[in-house]
Coordinates of C-alpha atoms and ligand atoms in Angstrom, one line a residue:
M1 CA 111.0 150.3 91.7
S2 CA 112.1 151.3 95.1
R3 CA 110.4 153.3 97.8
V4 CA 111.9 156.4 99.0
F5 CA 111.8 158.0 102.6
N6 CA 109.1 160.7 102.0
F7 CA 109.4 163.6 104.4
S8 CA 106.4 165.3 102.9
A9 CA 104.2 167.2 105.5
G10 CA 101.0 165.8 103.8
P11 CA 99.9 163.8 102.0
A12 CA 102.6 161.8 103.8
M13 CA 104.0 158.3 104.1
L14 CA 101.7 155.4 105.0
P15 CA 102.9 152.3 106.6
E16 CA 104.2 150.0 103.8
A17 CA 102.4 147.0 105.4
V18 CA 99.1 148.9 104.8
I19 CA 99.8 149.7 101.3
K20 CA 100.8 146.2 100.6
K21 CA 97.7 144.7 102.1
A22 CA 95.6 147.2 100.1
S23 CA 97.3 146.2 96.9
E24 CA 96.5 142.5 97.7
E25 CA 92.9 143.4 98.3
M26 CA 92.6 145.9 95.4
L27 CA 90.6 143.7 92.9
D28 CA 88.7 141.4 95.3
W29 CA 88.2 142.4 98.9
R30 CA 87.8 139.1 100.8
G31 CA 85.8 137.2 98.2
E32 CA 83.4 140.0 97.4
G33 CA 84.7 140.1 93.9
M34 CA 85.1 143.8 93.9
S35 CA 87.4 146.6 95.3
V36 CA 86.3 148.4 98.4
M37 CA 86.3 151.5 96.0
E38 CA 83.4 149.9 94.1
M39 CA 81.2 148.9 97.0
S40 CA 78.1 150.5 98.2
H41 CA 78.6 152.3 101.4
R42 CA 75.4 150.9 102.6
G43 CA 76.3 147.2 101.9
K44 CA 77.2 144.7 104.5
A45 CA 80.9 144.5 103.5
F46 CA 81.6 148.2 103.7
M47 CA 79.4 148.6 106.9
S48 CA 81.8 146.0 108.5
I49 CA 84.9 147.9 107.4
A50 CA 83.5 151.2 108.7
S51 CA 82.4 150.0 112.0
K52 CA 85.6 148.1 112.7
A53 CA 87.7 151.1 111.7
E54 CA 85.7 153.3 114.3
A55 CA 86.0 150.6 117.0
D56 CA 89.7 150.3 116.5
L57 CA 90.1 154.1 116.7
R58 CA 88.1 154.2 119.9
T59 CA 90.3 151.5 121.4
L60 CA 93.6 153.3 120.1
M61 CA 92.6 156.7 121.5
A62 CA 90.6 155.4 124.4
I63 CA 87.7 157.6 123.3
P64 CA 85.1 157.8 126.0
D65 CA 81.6 156.5 125.2
N66 CA 80.0 160.0 125.4
Y67 CA 81.9 161.2 122.3
K68 CA 80.9 160.7 118.7
V69 CA 83.4 159.9 116.0
L70 CA 82.5 161.3 112.6
F71 CA 84.1 160.3 109.3
L72 CA 83.7 163.4 107.1
Q73 CA 85.1 165.1 104.1
G74 CA 86.4 168.7 103.3
G75 CA 89.6 168.6 105.3
A76 CA 90.6 170.3 108.5
S77 CA 90.1 173.6 106.6
Q78 CA 86.3 172.9 106.3
Q79 CA 86.1 172.5 110.1
F80 CA 87.4 176.1 110.5
G81 CA 83.9 177.2 109.4
A82 CA 82.0 174.3 110.7
I83 CA 83.0 174.8 114.2
P84 CA 81.6 178.4 114.7
L85 CA 78.4 177.3 112.9
N86 CA 77.9 174.4 115.1
L87 CA 79.2 175.6 118.5
L88 CA 78.5 179.3 119.0
G89 CA 74.9 178.4 120.0
N90 CA 73.5 181.7 121.6
K91 CA 76.9 183.1 122.1
K92 CA 78.6 185.7 120.1
T93 CA 82.3 185.2 120.8
A94 CA 84.8 182.5 120.7
D95 CA 88.4 182.4 122.1
Y96 CA 91.3 181.5 119.7
V97 CA 95.0 181.0 120.3
N98 CA 97.4 182.1 117.6
T99 CA 100.4 180.0 117.3
G100 CA 101.0 179.9 113.6
M101 CA 99.7 179.6 110.1
W102 CA 97.0 177.1 110.8
S103 CA 95.8 179.0 113.8
K104 CA 95.5 182.2 111.6
K105 CA 93.5 180.4 109.0
A106 CA 91.0 179.1 111.7
I107 CA 90.8 182.6 113.1
A108 CA 90.2 184.2 109.7
E109 CA 87.4 181.8 108.9
A110 CA 85.7 182.2 112.4
K111 CA 85.7 186.0 112.0
R112 CA 83.0 185.5 109.4
Y113 CA 80.6 184.2 112.0
C114 CA 81.5 185.7 115.4
D115 CA 83.7 188.1 117.4
V116 CA 87.0 186.3 117.8
N117 CA 89.0 187.1 120.9
V118 CA 92.6 186.2 120.4
V119 CA 93.5 185.0 123.9
A120 CA 97.3 184.6 123.3
S121 CA 99.6 184.9 120.4
S122 CA 103.3 184.0 119.6
E123 CA 103.3 186.0 116.4
D124 CA 105.8 188.5 117.9
T125 CA 108.4 185.7 118.2
G126 CA 107.9 184.6 114.5
F127 CA 105.9 181.6 116.0
T128 CA 109.0 180.1 117.6
T129 CA 107.4 179.5 120.9
I130 CA 104.1 178.8 122.8
P131 CA 102.5 181.3 124.9
D132 CA 102.5 180.6 128.7
F133 CA 99.1 179.6 129.7
S134 CA 99.2 182.1 132.7
D135 CA 99.3 184.9 130.3
W136 CA 96.0 183.9 128.4
T137 CA 93.2 186.3 128.7
L138 CA 90.3 183.7 128.5
N139 CA 86.8 185.1 128.3
P140 CA 84.3 183.1 130.5
D141 CA 81.5 183.9 128.2
A142 CA 83.3 182.5 125.0
A143 CA 81.4 179.7 123.2
Y144 CA 84.6 177.7 123.0
V145 CA 88.4 178.0 123.1
H146 CA 90.2 176.8 119.9
Y147 CA 94.0 176.2 119.5
T148 CA 96.4 174.2 117.3
P149 CA 98.4 171.7 119.3
N150 CA 101.0 171.2 116.6
E151 CA 101.7 173.8 114.0
T152 CA 102.7 171.8 111.0
I153 CA 104.5 174.8 109.2
G154 CA 106.4 176.3 112.0
G155 CA 107.3 173.0 113.8
V156 CA 106.0 174.3 117.1
E157 CA 104.0 172.2 119.5
F158 CA 102.2 172.6 122.8
D159 CA 103.7 170.4 125.6
Y160 CA 100.6 171.0 127.7
I161 CA 96.8 170.9 127.4
P162 CA 95.2 174.2 128.5
D163 CA 92.5 173.9 131.2
T164 CA 89.5 176.0 130.0
G165 CA 87.2 175.0 132.8
D166 CA 83.6 174.8 131.7
V167 CA 84.4 176.4 128.3
P168 CA 84.8 173.6 125.7
L169 CA 88.3 173.2 124.3
I170 CA 88.5 172.6 120.6
A171 CA 91.9 171.4 118.9
D172 CA 93.0 171.0 115.4
I173 CA 95.2 167.9 115.8
S174 CA 95.7 167.4 112.1
S175 CA 99.4 166.9 112.4
T176 CA 99.7 165.3 115.9
I177 CA 96.8 162.8 116.0
L178 CA 97.9 159.2 116.8
S179 CA 101.5 160.4 117.4
R180 CA 101.2 159.6 121.2
P181 CA 98.5 159.1 123.8
L182 CA 96.0 162.0 124.2
D183 CA 93.4 162.4 127.0
V184 CA 90.3 162.9 124.8
S185 CA 88.2 163.8 127.9
K186 CA 89.9 167.1 128.2
F187 CA 88.4 168.3 125.0
G188 CA 85.0 169.3 123.8
M189 CA 85.9 168.4 120.2
I190 CA 89.2 167.5 118.3
Y191 CA 89.5 167.1 114.5
A192 CA 92.0 166.2 112.0
G193 CA 92.4 165.9 108.2
A194 CA 93.6 162.4 107.5
Q195 CA 96.6 163.0 105.2
K196 CA 99.2 163.5 107.8
N197 CA 99.1 160.7 110.2
V198 CA 95.9 158.6 109.5
G199 CA 95.4 157.8 105.9
P200 CA 94.8 159.2 102.4
A201 CA 93.4 162.7 101.8
G202 CA 89.7 163.1 101.6
L203 CA 88.9 161.9 105.1
T204 CA 88.5 164.2 108.0
L205 CA 88.0 162.9 111.5
V206 CA 85.9 164.8 114.2
I207 CA 85.7 163.4 117.7
I208 CA 83.1 165.5 119.6
R209 CA 81.4 165.3 123.0
E210 CA 77.8 164.4 122.6
D211 CA 76.3 167.3 124.6
L212 CA 77.9 169.8 122.2
I213 CA 75.9 168.5 119.2
G214 CA 72.6 169.8 118.1
Y215 CA 73.1 173.7 118.4
A216 CA 74.0 174.4 114.8
A217 CA 73.0 177.9 113.5
D218 CA 69.8 177.6 111.1
I219 CA 72.0 178.6 108.1
T220 CA 74.4 175.8 108.6
P221 CA 74.6 173.6 105.4
A222 CA 73.4 170.1 106.1
M223 CA 76.9 168.9 105.0
L224 CA 78.5 170.8 107.8
N225 CA 75.9 170.0 110.6
Y226 CA 77.4 167.6 113.2
K227 CA 74.0 166.5 114.3
I228 CA 72.9 165.4 110.8
H229 CA 76.3 163.5 110.3
A230 CA 76.1 162.0 113.9
D231 CA 72.5 160.8 113.5
A232 CA 73.5 159.2 110.2
D233 CA 76.6 157.6 111.6
S234 CA 78.6 159.5 109.0
M235 CA 76.5 158.1 106.1
Y236 CA 74.1 161.1 105.6
N237 CA 75.7 161.1 102.1
T238 CA 78.4 158.9 100.4
P239 CA 81.4 159.0 102.8
P240 CA 85.1 158.8 101.5
T241 CA 84.8 155.0 101.5
Y242 CA 88.3 154.2 100.3
S243 CA 90.1 156.6 102.6
W244 CA 87.9 155.2 105.5
Y245 CA 89.1 151.7 104.6
I246 CA 92.7 152.6 104.5
A247 CA 92.6 154.5 107.7
G248 CA 91.0 151.4 109.4
M249 CA 94.0 149.5 108.2
V250 CA 96.4 152.2 109.6
F251 CA 94.4 151.8 113.0
E252 CA 94.9 148.0 112.9
W253 CA 98.5 148.6 112.2
L254 CA 99.0 150.9 115.1
L255 CA 97.2 148.3 117.4
D256 CA 99.4 145.6 116.1
N257 CA 102.5 147.7 116.8
G258 CA 101.8 148.5 120.6
G259 CA 99.4 151.4 120.1
L260 CA 99.9 155.0 120.8
E261 CA 102.1 154.4 123.9
A262 CA 104.7 152.6 121.7
M263 CA 104.2 155.2 119.0
G264 CA 104.9 158.0 121.3
K265 CA 108.3 156.5 122.5
I266 CA 109.4 155.9 118.9
N267 CA 108.3 159.4 117.8
K268 CA 110.1 161.0 120.7
A269 CA 113.3 159.1 119.9
K270 CA 113.1 160.0 116.2
S271 CA 112.7 163.7 116.9
D272 CA 115.2 163.8 119.5
K273 CA 117.8 162.2 117.2
L274 CA 117.1 164.7 114.5
Y275 CA 117.2 167.7 116.8
A276 CA 120.4 166.6 118.2
A277 CA 121.9 166.3 114.7
I278 CA 120.8 169.9 114.0
D279 CA 122.0 171.3 117.3
D280 CA 125.3 169.6 117.3
S281 CA 126.1 170.4 113.8
G282 CA 127.1 174.1 113.9
F283 CA 125.7 174.0 110.3
Y284 CA 122.0 173.5 110.7
A285 CA 119.6 175.5 112.8
N286 CA 116.0 175.3 114.1
P287 CA 114.6 178.4 115.7
V288 CA 112.0 176.8 117.9
Q289 CA 112.3 177.1 121.8
K290 CA 113.4 173.5 122.7
R291 CA 110.6 172.8 125.0
Y292 CA 108.0 173.5 122.2
R293 CA 109.7 171.7 119.3
S294 CA 107.4 169.5 117.3
W295 CA 107.8 165.8 117.3
M296 CA 106.2 165.6 113.9
N297 CA 107.5 168.5 111.8
V298 CA 111.1 169.5 111.9
P299 CA 112.0 172.6 110.1
F300 CA 115.7 173.5 109.8
T301 CA 117.9 175.9 107.8
L302 CA 121.3 175.4 106.4
K303 CA 124.3 177.8 107.3
D304 CA 123.8 179.4 103.8
A305 CA 120.5 179.3 102.0
A306 CA 122.5 179.2 98.7
M307 CA 123.2 175.5 99.4
D308 CA 119.6 174.6 99.7
A309 CA 119.3 173.4 96.1
D310 CA 122.3 171.3 96.3
F311 CA 121.2 169.8 99.7
L312 CA 117.9 168.7 98.2
A313 CA 119.4 167.3 94.9
Q314 CA 122.0 165.2 96.9
A315 CA 119.4 164.2 99.5
A316 CA 117.1 162.9 96.7
K317 CA 119.9 160.7 95.3
K318 CA 120.0 159.0 98.7
G319 CA 116.3 158.3 98.6
L320 CA 115.4 161.2 100.9
A321 CA 112.5 163.0 99.3
T322 CA 110.3 166.1 99.8
L323 CA 112.6 167.8 102.4
K324 CA 112.0 171.4 100.9
G325 CA 110.6 173.7 103.6
H326 CA 107.3 175.5 103.4
R327 CA 107.6 178.7 101.3
S328 CA 106.8 180.9 104.4
V329 CA 109.7 179.5 106.4
G330 CA 112.2 178.5 103.9
G331 CA 114.9 176.1 104.4
M332 CA 114.1 172.4 105.0
R333 CA 111.3 170.6 106.8
A334 CA 111.4 166.9 107.7
S335 CA 108.0 165.6 108.6
I336 CA 108.4 162.4 110.5
Y337 CA 105.0 161.0 111.2
N338 CA 104.3 157.5 112.5
A339 CA 104.9 155.9 109.2
M340 CA 108.4 157.3 108.9
P341 CA 110.6 154.4 109.9
E342 CA 113.5 155.0 112.3
A343 CA 115.8 154.0 109.5
G344 CA 114.5 157.0 107.5
V345 CA 115.5 159.4 110.3
N346 CA 118.9 157.6 110.6
T347 CA 119.6 157.9 106.9
L348 CA 118.7 161.5 107.0
V349 CA 120.9 162.3 109.9
E350 CA 123.8 160.4 108.3
F351 CA 123.3 162.5 105.1
M352 CA 123.1 165.7 106.9
D353 CA 126.3 164.9 108.8
E354 CA 128.2 164.2 105.5
F355 CA 126.7 167.2 103.7
A356 CA 127.8 169.5 106.6
K357 CA 131.3 168.1 106.7
A358 CA 131.7 168.6 103.0
N359 CA 130.3 172.0 102.9
G360 CA 130.9 173.5 106.4
Ligands
PLP1 C1 97.3 170.3 107.0 C2 96.8 171.0 108.1 C3 95.4 171.6 107.9 C4 94.7 171.6 106.5 O1 94.3 170.5 106.2 P1 93.3 170.2 105.1 O2 92.9 168.8 105.3 O3 94.1 170.4 103.8 O4 92.2 171.2 105.1 C5 94.9 172.3 109.0 N1 95.4 172.3 110.2 C6 96.6 171.7 110.4 C7 97.3 171.8 111.8 C8 97.2 171.0 109.4 O5 98.5 170.4 109.6

């Protein structure tokens, strides 16, 4: 058996050290005589796992005390509906920024509950840039402003945090969470599905300022109500215990490896190297305006799409897996989250160079 460099956009690679430790603890977690999977979520053992994971996440992200951290299910997609249900309050409108496929999905779901004001869009560029903040048409009466800091499919990423004044800023950070430091205090709420950069699928993180909790519409299902989950410390019902446990080990791994400051430096270096290989090749191309290129998801096309299948087949032989691009963009996409080692990017860049020389 040998492990490949897995460039999947999600579920994605996890740190090998974490998977090894999980396998060692699989049958018997620290003398409990059972796997974490088999434990009651209300028992002492799991409660210790859960609270340590939250404490480590708070340390890693420097989450201020007036924010709740919720460990939920349903993916980021479920939050697309939960956000308007919980945060509209007495208001009828919300502001949304449209920078790609995930923005659009959030907008479509919000439209079921409120008037959506699209304050800025990069759709006319084919989502290859980020709208200048000076051009946004914000509504001071909006319940909140929602945006997607990193568009996982287009590979386009904000290099700034918008200042929306008193209107709470909400961000879908599914594919950029933990990739570098983030000033949580600038946001009303941030959320992420775990399967990109946190842990296994099935867990969704919601980090929300306490004063925004408690205004859910009457029709909000209990399972989508932030107050119910916050009051129950995310144990209103059975939480995704095993995913929570693995996420906790990922947080520990990050703390042991220098935290988000160190991660940010590595991620910047990895993406710089890959973009340089694309730009210098005359064979590969990435359409995104340089300033807004994603550090996490790097789409690229070959000189001739007819070579795509051959590229993928040869890459697979080198242990470079899951490079096929999203069907809406075509070409390739290399997702290089925290757990992708620098050696994986180096191997990819070497292979790309060889392939271009042989086929250019
Ligand atoms: C993957 C992704 C989603 C969807 O996540 P699910 O957990 O599958 O619902 C939403 N937003 C962004 C930015 C993503 O990358």
